[in-house]
PDB file of C-alpha atoms in Angstrom:
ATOM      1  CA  UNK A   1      11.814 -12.327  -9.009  1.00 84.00           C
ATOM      2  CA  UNK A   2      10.701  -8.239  -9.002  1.00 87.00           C
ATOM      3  CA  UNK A   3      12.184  -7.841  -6.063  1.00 92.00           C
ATOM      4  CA  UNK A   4      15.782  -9.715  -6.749  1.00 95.00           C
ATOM      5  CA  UNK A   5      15.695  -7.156 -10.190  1.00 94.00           C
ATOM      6  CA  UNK A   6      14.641  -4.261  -8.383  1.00 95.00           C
ATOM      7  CA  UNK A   7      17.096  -4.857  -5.444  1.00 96.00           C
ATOM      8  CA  UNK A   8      20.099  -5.958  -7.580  1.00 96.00           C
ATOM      9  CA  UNK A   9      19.475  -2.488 -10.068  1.00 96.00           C
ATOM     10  CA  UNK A  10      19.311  -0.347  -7.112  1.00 96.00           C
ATOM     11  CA  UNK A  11      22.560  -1.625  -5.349  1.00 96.00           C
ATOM     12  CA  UNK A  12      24.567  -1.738  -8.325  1.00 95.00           C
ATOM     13  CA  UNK A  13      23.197   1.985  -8.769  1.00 95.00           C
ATOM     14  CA  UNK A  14      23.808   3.520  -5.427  1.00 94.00           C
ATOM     15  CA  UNK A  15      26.406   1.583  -3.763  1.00 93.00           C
ATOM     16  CA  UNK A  16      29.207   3.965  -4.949  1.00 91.00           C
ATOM     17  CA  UNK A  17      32.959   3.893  -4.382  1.00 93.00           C
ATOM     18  CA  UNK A  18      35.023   2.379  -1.847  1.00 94.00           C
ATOM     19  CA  UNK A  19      37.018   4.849   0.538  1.00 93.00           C
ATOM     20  CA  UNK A  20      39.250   3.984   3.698  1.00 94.00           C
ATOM     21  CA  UNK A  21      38.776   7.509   5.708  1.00 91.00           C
ATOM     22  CA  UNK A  22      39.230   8.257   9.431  1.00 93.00           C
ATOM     23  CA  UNK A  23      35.550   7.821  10.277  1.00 91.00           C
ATOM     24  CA  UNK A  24      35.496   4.064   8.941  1.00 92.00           C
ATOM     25  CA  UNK A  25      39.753   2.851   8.982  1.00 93.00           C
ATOM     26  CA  UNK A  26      38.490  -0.260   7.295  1.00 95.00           C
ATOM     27  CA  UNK A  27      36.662   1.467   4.345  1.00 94.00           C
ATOM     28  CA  UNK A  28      32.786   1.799   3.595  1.00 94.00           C
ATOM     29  CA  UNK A  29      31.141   2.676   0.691  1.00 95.00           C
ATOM     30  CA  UNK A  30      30.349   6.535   0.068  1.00 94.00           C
ATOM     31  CA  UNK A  31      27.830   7.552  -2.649  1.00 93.00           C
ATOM     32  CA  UNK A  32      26.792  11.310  -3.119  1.00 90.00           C
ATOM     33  CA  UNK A  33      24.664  12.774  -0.826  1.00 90.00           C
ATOM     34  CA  UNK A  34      20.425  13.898  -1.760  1.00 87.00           C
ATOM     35  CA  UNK A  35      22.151  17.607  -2.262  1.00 88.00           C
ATOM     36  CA  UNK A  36      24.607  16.566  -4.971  1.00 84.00           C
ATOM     37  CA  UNK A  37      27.724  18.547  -3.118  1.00 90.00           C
ATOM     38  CA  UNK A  38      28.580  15.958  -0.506  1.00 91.00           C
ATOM     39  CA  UNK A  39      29.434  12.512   0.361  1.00 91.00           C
ATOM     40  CA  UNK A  40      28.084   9.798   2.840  1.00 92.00           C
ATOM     41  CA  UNK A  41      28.133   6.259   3.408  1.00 93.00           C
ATOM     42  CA  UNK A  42      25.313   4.515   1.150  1.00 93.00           C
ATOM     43  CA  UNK A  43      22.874   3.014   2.998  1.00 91.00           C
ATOM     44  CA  UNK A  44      22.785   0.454  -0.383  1.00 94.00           C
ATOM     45  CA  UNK A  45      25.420  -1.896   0.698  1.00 91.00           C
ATOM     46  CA  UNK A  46      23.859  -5.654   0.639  1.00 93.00           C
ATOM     47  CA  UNK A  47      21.599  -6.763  -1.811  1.00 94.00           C
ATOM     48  CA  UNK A  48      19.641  -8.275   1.001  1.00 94.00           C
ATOM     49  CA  UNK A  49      19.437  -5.089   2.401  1.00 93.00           C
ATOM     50  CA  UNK A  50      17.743  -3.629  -0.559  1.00 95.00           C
ATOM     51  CA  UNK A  51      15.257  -5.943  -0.160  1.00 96.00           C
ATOM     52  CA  UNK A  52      13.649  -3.805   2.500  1.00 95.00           C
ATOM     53  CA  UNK A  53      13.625  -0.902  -0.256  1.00 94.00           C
ATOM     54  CA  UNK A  54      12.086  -2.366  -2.719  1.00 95.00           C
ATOM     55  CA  UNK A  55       9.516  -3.733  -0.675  1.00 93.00           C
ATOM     56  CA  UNK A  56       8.355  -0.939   1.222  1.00 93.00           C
ATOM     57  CA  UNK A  57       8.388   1.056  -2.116  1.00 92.00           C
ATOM     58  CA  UNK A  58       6.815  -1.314  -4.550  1.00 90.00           C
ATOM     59  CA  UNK A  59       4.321  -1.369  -1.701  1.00 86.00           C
ATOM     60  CA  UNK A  60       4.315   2.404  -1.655  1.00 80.00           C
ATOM     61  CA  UNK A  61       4.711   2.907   2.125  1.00 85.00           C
ATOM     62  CA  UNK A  62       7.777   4.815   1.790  1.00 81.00           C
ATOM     63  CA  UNK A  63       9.697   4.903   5.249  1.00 86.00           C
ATOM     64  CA  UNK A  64      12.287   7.300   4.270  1.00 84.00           C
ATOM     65  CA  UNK A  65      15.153   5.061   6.058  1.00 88.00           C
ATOM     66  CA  UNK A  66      16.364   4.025   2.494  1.00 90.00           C
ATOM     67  CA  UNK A  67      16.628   6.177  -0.058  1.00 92.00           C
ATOM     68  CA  UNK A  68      18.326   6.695  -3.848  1.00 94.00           C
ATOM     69  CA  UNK A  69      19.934   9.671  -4.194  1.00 93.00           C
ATOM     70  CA  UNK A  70      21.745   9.187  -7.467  1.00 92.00           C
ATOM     71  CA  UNK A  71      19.795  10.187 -10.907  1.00 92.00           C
ATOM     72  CA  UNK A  72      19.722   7.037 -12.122  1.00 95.00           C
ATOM     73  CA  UNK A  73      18.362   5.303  -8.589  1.00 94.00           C
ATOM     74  CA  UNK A  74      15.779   7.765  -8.807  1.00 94.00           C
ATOM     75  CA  UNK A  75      14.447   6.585 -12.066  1.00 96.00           C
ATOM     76  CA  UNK A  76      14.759   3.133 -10.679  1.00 96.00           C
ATOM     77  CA  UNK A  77      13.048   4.335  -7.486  1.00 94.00           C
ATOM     78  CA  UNK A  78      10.070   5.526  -9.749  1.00 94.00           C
ATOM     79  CA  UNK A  79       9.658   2.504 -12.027  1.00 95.00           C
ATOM     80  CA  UNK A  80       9.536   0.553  -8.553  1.00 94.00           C
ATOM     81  CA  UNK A  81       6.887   2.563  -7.354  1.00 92.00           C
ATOM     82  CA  UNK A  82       5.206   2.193 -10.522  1.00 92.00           C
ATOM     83  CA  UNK A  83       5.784  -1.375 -10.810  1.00 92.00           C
ATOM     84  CA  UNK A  84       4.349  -1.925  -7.741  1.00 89.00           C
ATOM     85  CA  UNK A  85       0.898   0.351  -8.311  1.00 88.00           C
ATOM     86  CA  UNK A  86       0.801  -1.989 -11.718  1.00 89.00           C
ATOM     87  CA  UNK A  87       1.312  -5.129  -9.844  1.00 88.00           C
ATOM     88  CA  UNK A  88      -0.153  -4.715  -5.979  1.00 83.00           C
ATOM     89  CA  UNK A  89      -2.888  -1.962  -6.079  1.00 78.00           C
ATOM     90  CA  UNK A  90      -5.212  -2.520  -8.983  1.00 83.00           C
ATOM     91  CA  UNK A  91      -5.232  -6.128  -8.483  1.00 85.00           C
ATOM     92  CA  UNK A  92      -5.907  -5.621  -5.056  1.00 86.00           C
ATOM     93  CA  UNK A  93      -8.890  -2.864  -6.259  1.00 86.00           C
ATOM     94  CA  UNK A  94     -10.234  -5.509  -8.030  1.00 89.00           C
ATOM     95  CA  UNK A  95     -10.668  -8.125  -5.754  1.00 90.00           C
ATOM     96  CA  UNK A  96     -11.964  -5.889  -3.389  1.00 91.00           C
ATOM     97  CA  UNK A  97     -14.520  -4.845  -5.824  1.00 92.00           C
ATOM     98  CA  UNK A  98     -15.467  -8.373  -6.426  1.00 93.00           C
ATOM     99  CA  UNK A  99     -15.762  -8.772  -2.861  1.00 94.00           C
ATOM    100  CA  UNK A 100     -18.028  -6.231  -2.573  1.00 93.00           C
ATOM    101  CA  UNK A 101     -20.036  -7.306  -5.339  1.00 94.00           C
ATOM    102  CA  UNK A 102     -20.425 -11.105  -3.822  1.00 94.00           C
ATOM    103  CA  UNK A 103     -21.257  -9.822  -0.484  1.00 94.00           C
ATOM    104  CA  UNK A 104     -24.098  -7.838  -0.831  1.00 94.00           C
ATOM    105  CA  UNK A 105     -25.314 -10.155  -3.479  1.00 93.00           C
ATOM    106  CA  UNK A 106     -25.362 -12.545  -0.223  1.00 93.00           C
ATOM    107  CA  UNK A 107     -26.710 -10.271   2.369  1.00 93.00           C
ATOM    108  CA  UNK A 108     -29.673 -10.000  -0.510  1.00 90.00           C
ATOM    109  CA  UNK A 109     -30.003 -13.524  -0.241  1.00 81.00           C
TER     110      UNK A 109
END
């Protein structure tokens, strides 16, 4: 369900406004660009898509092939990140704590 949230905020977010230019005669979607000045096609443009983003964020691998560039998606981009911290790496600390714990209480045995 995080990830249908996370992906659905994010596109709704980033995918910006629909333009018919020389480059693409059938139109794309073009969202401002990480300087603020400039304009590109969003990389944002299927929910399924953003997917991928919220999963290797929320996982906090961080590719760099997808990326928010809009305030807003940034905030979104952090609460993902911290989301998944939350969610994925203290549980994970903890089990591999307990892990620990059970092992060596074995190799005592």
């Amino acid at each position: 369900i995080g990830i249908v949230l996370f992906a659905s905020m994010i596109y709704f977010v980033e995918i910006g406004k629909w333009k018919v230019t020389d480059d693409f005669p059938f139109g794309a979607y073009y969202r401002q660009d990480a300087t603020g000045y400039d304009h590109e096609v969003t990389a944002f443009n299927t929910i399924p898509r953003c997917f991928w983003w919220v999963t290797v964020t929320a996982t906090t691998v961080g590719y760099g092939d997808l990326y928010p560039t809009s305030p807003l998606g940034k905030c979104i981009g952090a609460f993902t990140m911290i989301v998944g911290l939350v969610v994925l790496a203290l549980p994970i600390t903890i089990l591999g704590s307990n892990f620990a714990n059970e092992y060596q209480k074995i190799q005592e045995e």
